[in-house]
mmCIF file of C-alpha atoms and ligand atoms in Angstrom:
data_model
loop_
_atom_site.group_PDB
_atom_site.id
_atom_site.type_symbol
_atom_site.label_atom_id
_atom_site.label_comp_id
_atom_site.label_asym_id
_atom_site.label_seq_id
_atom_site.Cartn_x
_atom_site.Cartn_y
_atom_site.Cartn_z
ATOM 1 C CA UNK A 1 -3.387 6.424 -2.394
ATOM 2 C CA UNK A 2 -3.243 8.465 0.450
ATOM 3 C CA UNK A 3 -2.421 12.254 0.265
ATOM 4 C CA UNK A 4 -1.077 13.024 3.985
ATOM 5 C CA UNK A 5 -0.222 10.901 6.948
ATOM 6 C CA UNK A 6 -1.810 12.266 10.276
ATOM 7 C CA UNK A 7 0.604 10.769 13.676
ATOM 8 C CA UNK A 8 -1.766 10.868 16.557
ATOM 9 C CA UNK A 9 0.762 10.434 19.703
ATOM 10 C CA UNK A 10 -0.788 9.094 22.997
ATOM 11 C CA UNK A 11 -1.132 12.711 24.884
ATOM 12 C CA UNK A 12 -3.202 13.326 22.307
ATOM 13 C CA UNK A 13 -5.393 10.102 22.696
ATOM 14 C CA UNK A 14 -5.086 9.773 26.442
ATOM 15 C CA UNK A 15 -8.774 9.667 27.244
ATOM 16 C CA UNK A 16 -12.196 9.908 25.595
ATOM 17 C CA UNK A 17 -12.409 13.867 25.135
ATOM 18 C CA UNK A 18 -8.570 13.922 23.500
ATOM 19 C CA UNK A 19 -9.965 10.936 21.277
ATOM 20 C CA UNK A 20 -12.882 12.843 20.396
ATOM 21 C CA UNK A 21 -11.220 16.227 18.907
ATOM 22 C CA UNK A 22 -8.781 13.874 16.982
ATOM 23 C CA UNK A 23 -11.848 12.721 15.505
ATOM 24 C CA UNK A 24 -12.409 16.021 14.462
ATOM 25 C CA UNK A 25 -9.171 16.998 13.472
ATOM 26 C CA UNK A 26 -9.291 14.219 10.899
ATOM 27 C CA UNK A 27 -12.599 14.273 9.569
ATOM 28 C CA UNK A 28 -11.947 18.099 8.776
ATOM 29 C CA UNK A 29 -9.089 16.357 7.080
ATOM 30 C CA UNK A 30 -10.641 13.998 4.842
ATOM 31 C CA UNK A 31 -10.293 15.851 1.570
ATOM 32 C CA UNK A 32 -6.772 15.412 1.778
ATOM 33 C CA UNK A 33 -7.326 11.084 2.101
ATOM 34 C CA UNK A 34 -5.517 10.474 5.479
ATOM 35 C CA UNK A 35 -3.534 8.052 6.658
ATOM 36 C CA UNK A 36 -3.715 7.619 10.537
ATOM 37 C CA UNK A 37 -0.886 6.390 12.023
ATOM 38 C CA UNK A 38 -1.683 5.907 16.292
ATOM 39 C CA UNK A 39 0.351 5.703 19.276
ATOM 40 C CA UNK A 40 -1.111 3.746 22.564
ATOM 41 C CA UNK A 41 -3.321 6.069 24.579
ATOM 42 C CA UNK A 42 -1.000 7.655 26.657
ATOM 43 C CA UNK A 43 0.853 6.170 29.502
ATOM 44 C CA UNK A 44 -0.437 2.464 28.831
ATOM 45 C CA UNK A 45 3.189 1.629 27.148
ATOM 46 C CA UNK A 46 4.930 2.231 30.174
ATOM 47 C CA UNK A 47 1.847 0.435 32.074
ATOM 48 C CA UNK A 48 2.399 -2.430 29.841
ATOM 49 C CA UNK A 49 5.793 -2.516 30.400
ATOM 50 C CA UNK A 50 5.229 -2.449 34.569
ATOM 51 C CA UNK A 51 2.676 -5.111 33.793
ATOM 52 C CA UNK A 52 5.194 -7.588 32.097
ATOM 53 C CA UNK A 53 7.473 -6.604 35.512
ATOM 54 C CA UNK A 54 5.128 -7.740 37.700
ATOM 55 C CA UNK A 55 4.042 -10.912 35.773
ATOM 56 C CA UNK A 56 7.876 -11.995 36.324
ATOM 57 C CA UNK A 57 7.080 -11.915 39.807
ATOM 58 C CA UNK A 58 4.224 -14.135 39.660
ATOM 59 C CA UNK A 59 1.601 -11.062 39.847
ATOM 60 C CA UNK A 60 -0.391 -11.470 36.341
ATOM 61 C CA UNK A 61 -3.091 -9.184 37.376
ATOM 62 C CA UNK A 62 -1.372 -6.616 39.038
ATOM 63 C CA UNK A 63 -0.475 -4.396 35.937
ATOM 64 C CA UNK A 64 -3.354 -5.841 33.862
ATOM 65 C CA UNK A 65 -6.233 -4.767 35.676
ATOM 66 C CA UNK A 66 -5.578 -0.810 35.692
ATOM 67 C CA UNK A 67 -4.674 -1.417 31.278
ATOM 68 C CA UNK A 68 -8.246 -2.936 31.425
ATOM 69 C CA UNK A 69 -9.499 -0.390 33.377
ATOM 70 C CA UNK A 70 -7.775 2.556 31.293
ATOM 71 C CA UNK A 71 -9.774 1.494 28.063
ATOM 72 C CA UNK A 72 -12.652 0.668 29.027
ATOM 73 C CA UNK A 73 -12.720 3.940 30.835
ATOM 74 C CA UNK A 74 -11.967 5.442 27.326
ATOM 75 C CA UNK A 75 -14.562 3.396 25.425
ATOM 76 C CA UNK A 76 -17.274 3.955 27.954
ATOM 77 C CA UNK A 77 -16.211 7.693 27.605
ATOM 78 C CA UNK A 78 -16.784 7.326 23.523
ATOM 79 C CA UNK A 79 -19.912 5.117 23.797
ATOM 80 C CA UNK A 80 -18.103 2.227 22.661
ATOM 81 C CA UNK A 81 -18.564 -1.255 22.911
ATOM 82 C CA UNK A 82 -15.609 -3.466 24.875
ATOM 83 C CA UNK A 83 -16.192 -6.225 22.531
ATOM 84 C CA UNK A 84 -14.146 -4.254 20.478
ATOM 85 C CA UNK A 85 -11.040 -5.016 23.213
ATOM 86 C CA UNK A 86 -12.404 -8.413 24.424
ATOM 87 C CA UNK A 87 -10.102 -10.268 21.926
ATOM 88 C CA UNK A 88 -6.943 -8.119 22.611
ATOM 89 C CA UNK A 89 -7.614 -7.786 26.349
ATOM 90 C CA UNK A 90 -7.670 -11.722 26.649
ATOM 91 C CA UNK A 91 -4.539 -12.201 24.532
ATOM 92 C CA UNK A 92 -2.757 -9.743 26.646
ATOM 93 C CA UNK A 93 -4.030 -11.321 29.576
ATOM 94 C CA UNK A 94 -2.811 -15.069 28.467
ATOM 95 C CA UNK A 95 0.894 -13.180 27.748
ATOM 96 C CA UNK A 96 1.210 -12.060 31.171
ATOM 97 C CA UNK A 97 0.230 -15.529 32.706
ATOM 98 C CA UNK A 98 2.727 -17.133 30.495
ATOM 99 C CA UNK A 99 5.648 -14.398 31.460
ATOM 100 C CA UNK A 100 4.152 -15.668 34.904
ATOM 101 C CA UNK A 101 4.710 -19.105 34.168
ATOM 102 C CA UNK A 102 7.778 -19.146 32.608
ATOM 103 C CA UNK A 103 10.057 -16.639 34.647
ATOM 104 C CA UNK A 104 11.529 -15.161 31.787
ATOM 105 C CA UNK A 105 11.348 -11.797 29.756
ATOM 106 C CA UNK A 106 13.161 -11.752 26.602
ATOM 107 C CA UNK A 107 13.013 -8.448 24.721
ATOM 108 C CA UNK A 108 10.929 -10.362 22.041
ATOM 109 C CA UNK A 109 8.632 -11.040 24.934
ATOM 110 C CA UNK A 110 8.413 -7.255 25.859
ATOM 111 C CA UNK A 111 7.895 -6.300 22.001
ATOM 112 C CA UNK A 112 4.899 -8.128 22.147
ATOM 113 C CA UNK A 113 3.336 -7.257 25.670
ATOM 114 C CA UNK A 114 4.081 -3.648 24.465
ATOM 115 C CA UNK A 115 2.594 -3.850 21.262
ATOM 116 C CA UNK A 116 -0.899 -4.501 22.960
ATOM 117 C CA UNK A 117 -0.757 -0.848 23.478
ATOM 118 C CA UNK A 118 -0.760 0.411 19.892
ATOM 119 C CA UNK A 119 -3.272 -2.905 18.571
ATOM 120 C CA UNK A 120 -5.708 -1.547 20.820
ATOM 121 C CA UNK A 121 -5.942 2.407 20.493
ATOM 122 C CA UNK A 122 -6.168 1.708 16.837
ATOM 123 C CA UNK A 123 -8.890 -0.239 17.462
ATOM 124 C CA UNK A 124 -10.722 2.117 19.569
ATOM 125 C CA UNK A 125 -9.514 4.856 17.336
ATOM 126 C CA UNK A 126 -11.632 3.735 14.397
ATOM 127 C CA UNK A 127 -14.450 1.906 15.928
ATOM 128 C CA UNK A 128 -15.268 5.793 17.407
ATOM 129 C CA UNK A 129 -14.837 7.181 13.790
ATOM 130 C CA UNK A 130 -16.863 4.518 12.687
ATOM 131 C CA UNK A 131 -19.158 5.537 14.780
ATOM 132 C CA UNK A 132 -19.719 9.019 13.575
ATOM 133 C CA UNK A 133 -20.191 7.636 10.168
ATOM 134 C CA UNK A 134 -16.681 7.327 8.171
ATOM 135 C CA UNK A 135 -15.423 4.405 6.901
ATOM 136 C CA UNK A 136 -12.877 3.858 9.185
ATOM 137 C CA UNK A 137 -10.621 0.558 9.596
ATOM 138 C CA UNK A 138 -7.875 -0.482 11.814
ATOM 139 C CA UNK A 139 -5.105 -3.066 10.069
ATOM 140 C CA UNK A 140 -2.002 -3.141 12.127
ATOM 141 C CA UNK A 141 1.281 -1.573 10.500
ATOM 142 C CA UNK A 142 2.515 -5.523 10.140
ATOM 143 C CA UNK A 143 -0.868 -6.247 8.145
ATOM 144 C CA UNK A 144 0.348 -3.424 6.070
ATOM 145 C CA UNK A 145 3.677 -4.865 4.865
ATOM 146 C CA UNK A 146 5.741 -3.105 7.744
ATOM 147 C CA UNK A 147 8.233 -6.474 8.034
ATOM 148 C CA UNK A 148 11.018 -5.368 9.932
ATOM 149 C CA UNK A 149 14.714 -7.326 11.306
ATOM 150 C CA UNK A 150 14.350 -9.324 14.303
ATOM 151 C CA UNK A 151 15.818 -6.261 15.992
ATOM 152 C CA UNK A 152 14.018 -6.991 19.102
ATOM 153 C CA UNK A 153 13.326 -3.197 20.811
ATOM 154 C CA UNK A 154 14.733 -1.393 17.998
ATOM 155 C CA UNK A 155 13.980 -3.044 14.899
ATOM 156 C CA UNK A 156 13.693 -1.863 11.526
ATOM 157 C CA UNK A 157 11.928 -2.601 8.112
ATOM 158 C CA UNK A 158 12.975 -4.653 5.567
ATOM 159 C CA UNK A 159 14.492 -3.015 2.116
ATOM 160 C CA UNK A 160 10.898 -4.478 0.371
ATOM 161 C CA UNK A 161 9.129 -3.215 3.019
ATOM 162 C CA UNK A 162 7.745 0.004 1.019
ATOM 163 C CA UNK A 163 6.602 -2.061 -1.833
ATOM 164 C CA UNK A 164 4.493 -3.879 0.532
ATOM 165 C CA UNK A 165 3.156 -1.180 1.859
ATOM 166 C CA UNK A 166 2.117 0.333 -1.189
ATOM 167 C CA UNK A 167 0.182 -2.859 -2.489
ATOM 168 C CA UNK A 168 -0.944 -3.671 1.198
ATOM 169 C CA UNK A 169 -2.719 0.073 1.529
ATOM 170 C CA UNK A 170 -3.657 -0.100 -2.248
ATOM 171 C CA UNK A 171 -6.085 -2.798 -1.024
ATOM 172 C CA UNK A 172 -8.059 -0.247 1.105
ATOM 173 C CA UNK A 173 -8.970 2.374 -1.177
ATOM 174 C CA UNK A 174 -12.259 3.130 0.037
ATOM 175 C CA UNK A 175 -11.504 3.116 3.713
ATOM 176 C CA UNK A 176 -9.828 5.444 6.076
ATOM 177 C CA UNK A 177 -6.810 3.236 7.250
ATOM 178 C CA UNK A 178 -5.919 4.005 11.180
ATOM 179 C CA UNK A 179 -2.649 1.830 11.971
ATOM 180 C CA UNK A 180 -0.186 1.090 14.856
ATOM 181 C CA UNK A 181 3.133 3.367 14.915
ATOM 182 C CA UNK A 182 5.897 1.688 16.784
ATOM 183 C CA UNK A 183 5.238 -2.274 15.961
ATOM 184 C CA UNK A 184 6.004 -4.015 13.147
ATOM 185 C CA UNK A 185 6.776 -8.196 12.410
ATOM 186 C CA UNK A 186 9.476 -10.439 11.494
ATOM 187 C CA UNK A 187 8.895 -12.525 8.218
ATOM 188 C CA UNK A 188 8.816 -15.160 10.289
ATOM 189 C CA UNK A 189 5.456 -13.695 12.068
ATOM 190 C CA UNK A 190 7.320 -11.905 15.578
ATOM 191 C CA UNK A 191 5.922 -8.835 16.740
ATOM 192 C CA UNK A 192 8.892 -6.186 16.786
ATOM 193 C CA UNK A 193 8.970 -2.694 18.175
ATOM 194 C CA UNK A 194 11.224 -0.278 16.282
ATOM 195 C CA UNK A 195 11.589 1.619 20.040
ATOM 196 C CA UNK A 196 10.231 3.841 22.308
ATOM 197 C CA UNK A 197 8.602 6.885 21.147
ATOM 198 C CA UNK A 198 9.356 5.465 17.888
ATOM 199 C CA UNK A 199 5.505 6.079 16.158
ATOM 200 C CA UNK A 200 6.689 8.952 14.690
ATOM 201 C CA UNK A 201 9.483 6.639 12.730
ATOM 202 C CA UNK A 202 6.565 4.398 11.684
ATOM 203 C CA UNK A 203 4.459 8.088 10.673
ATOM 204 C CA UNK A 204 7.791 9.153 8.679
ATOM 205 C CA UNK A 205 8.332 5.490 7.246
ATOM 206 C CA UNK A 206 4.875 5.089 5.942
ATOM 207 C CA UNK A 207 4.873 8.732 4.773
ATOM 208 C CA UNK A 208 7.726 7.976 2.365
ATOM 209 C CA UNK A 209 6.724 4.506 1.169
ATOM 210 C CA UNK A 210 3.248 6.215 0.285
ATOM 211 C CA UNK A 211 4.498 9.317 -1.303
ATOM 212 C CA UNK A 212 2.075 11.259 0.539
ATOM 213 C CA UNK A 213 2.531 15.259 0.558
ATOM 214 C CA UNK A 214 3.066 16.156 4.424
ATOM 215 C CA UNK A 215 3.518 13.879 6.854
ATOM 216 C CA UNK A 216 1.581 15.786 9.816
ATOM 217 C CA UNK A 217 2.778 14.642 13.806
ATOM 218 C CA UNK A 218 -0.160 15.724 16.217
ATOM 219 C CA UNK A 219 1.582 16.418 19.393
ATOM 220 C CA UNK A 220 0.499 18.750 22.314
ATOM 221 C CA UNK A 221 2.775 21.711 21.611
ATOM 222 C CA UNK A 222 2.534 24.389 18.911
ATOM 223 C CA UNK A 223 5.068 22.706 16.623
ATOM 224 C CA UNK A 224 8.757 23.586 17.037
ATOM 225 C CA UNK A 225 9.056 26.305 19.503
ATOM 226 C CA UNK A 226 12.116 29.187 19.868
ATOM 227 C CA UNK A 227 12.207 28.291 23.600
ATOM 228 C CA UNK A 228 10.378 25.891 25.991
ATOM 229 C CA UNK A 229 7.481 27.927 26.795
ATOM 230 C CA UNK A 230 7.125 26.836 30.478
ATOM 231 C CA UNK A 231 10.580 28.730 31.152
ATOM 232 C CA UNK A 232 10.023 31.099 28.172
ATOM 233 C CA UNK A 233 6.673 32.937 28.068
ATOM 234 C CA UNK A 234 7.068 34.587 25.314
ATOM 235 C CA UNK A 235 8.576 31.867 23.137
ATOM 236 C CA UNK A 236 6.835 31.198 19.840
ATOM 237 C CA UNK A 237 6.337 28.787 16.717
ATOM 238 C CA UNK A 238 9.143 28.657 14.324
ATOM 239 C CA UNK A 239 6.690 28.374 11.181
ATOM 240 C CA UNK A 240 9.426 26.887 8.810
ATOM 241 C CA UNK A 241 12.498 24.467 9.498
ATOM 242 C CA UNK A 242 14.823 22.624 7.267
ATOM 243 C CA UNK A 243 15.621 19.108 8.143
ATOM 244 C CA UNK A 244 19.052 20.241 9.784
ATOM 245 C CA UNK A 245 17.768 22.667 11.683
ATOM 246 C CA UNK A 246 15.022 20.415 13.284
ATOM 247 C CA UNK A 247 18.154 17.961 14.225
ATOM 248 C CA UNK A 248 19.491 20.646 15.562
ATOM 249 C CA UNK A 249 16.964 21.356 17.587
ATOM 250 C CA UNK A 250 15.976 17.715 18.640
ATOM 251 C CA UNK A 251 19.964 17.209 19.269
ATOM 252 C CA UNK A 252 20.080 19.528 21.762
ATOM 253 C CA UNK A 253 16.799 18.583 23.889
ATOM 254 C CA UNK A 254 14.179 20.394 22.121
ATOM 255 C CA UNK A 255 12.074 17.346 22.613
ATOM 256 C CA UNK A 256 10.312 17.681 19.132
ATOM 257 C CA UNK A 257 11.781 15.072 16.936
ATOM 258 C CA UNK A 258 13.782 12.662 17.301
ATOM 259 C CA UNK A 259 16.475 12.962 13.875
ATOM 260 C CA UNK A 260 16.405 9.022 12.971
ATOM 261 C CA UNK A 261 12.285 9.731 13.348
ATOM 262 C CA UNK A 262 12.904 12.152 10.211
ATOM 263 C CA UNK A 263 15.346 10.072 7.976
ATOM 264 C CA UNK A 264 12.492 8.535 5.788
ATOM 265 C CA UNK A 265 11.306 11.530 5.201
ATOM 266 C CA UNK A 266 14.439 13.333 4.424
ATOM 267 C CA UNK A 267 15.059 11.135 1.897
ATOM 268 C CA UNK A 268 12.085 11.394 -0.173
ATOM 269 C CA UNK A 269 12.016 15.223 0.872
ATOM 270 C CA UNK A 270 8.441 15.120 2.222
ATOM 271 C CA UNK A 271 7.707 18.022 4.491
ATOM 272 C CA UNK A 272 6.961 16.962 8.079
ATOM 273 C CA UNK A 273 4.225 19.099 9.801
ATOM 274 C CA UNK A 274 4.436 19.284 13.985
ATOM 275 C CA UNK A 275 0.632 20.386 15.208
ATOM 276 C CA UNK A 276 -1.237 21.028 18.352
ATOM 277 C CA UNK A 277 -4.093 18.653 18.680
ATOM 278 C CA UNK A 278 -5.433 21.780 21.445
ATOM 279 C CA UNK A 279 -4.671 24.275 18.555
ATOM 280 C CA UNK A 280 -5.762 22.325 15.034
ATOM 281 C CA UNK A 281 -5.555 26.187 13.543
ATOM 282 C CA UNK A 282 -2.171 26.508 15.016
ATOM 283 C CA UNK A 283 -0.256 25.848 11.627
ATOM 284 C CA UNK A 284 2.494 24.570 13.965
ATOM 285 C CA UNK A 285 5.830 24.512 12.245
ATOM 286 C CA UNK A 286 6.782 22.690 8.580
ATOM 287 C CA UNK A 287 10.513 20.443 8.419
ATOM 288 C CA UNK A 288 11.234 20.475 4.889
ATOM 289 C CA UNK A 289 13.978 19.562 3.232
ATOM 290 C CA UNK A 290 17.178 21.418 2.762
ATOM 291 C CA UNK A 291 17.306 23.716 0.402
ATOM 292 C CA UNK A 292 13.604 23.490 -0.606
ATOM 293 C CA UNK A 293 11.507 26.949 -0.242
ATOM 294 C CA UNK A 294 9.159 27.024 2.495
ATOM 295 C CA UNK A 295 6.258 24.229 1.698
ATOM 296 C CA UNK A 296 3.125 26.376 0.572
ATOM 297 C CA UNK A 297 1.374 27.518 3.563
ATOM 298 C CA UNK A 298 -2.018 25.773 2.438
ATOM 299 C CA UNK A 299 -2.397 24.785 5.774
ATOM 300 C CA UNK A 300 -5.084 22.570 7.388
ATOM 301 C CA UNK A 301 -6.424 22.867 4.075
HETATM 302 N N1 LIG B 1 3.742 3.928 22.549
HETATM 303 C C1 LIG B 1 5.168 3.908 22.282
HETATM 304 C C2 LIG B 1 5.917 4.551 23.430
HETATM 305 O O1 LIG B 1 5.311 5.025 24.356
HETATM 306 C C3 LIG B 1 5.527 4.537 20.989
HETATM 307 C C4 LIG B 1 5.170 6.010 20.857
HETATM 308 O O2 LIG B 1 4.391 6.524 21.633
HETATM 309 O O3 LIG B 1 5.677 6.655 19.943
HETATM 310 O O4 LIG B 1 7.123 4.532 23.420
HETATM 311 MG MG1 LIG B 2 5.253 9.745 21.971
#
């Protein structure tokens, strides 16, 4: 089973040289046996969402061809193949010629145009560690026994969900597992979104189900700060948290967390870890559960 969960949000895969030091933030990693949990590259949810917009109005290609262009722009920057995207790219495109067709977008329809995003920087995420020789594979979160409520834009797994998950990832021993955050299926087979910016949810959820150790978020800030650093020069890391404190912090705008993001972790008491994918040596800042001593600081180790 795997021993941490590494959260990869889309600043931190937004083009080919981002992509390329999460690659080697993970494989310096491996020891620990991650689990990579991805967001879409950045930007392309909101682009997907635009796309399914403009479909409404009859304009199927209009949002479509810069998504195209975005990825292939990313896998020509990694040396990868688009046959990797072909399948994804042409189920995407179908969607937005049906949204075109029918005049109608139901949230269940915008789940699914928006899950594209996630489906295919997993995809691209492991083909390029493939490519530099680990056994990388990319199984969506709902391949993976996350089976959610038909919660359309804010749905949530199912009470067996973590037992699935546990004899869903069991399956893939050997393999370095990078999944979708954020999307998830109905029993009945409907792709689901638990909501925006909700990967790190997914990270937490998956975290606790597995019973990793640390459940690391890769952002592009050096964890949880004292002060926003853009007003703030002199603001620094807080190194240690408790879970309050962190909802705290994400209560009143600190932008880090979201609390519901935390609740699967709080409950199995796994620390969460916020890094800097521009600072991997950054040790960032540790959540950890009330009352528990400061986490040992073994970091990146
Ligand atoms: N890609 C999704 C979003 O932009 C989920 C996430 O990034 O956490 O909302
Ligand atoms: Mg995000």
């Amino acid at each position: 089973m795997p021993g941490i969960v590494m959260k990869f949000g889309g600043s931190s895969l937004k083009d080919a040289q981002r992509v390329r030091s999460v690659a080697d933030i993970i494989e310096k990693n491996m020891k620990r046996r991650p689990f990579v949990v991805v967001s879409a590259h950045g930007g392309i949810t909101d682009m997907l969402i635009a796309a399914a917009r403009l479909a409404l109005q009859g304009d199927v290609f209009g949002g479509f061809t810069n998504i195209e262009m975005r990825h292939r722009q990313i896998m020509d920057g990694l040396g990868i193949d688009h046959a990797v995207l072909a399948g994804n790219l042409r189920g995407l495109e179908e969607l937005l010629r049906g949204i075109s067709l029918v005049k109608e977008l139901t949230p269940r329809t915008l789940d699914f145009v928006m899950s594209y995003g996630e489906r295919m920087s997993s995809k691209v995420v492991a083909a390029y560690l493939k490519q530099r020789g680990l056994s990388a594979v990319a199984v969506n979160a709902y391949d993976l026994g996350f089976i959610t409520d038909a919660n359309f834009g804010g749905s949530r797994p199912l009470k067996d969900a973590p037992e699935r998950i546990r004899s869903a990832v069991e399956q893939y021993e050997d393999d370095l597992v990078v999944t979708t955050g954020f999307i998830g299926k109905t029993a009945a087979g409907e792709i689901t979104t638990v909501g925006r910016n909700g990967s790190d949810y997914s990270a937490a959820y998956f975290g606790a189900a597995l019973g990793v150790d640390e459940i690391q978020i890769w952002t592009d800030v050096d964890g949880v700060m004292s002060a926003d650093p853009s007003i703030l020069p002199s603001a620094r890391t807080i190194p240690v948290m408790s879970f309050s404190e962190a909802s705290e912090v994400a209560y009143y705008g600190g932008q880090v967390l979201h609390p519901s993001t935390m609740t699967p972790a709080v409950e199995k008491r796994i620390p969460i870890r916020v890094l800097n994918t521009y600072h991997p040596d950054n040790p960032g800042t540790v959540i950890v559960a009330d009352g528990d001593a400061p986490a040992d600081a073994g970091i990146g180790s």
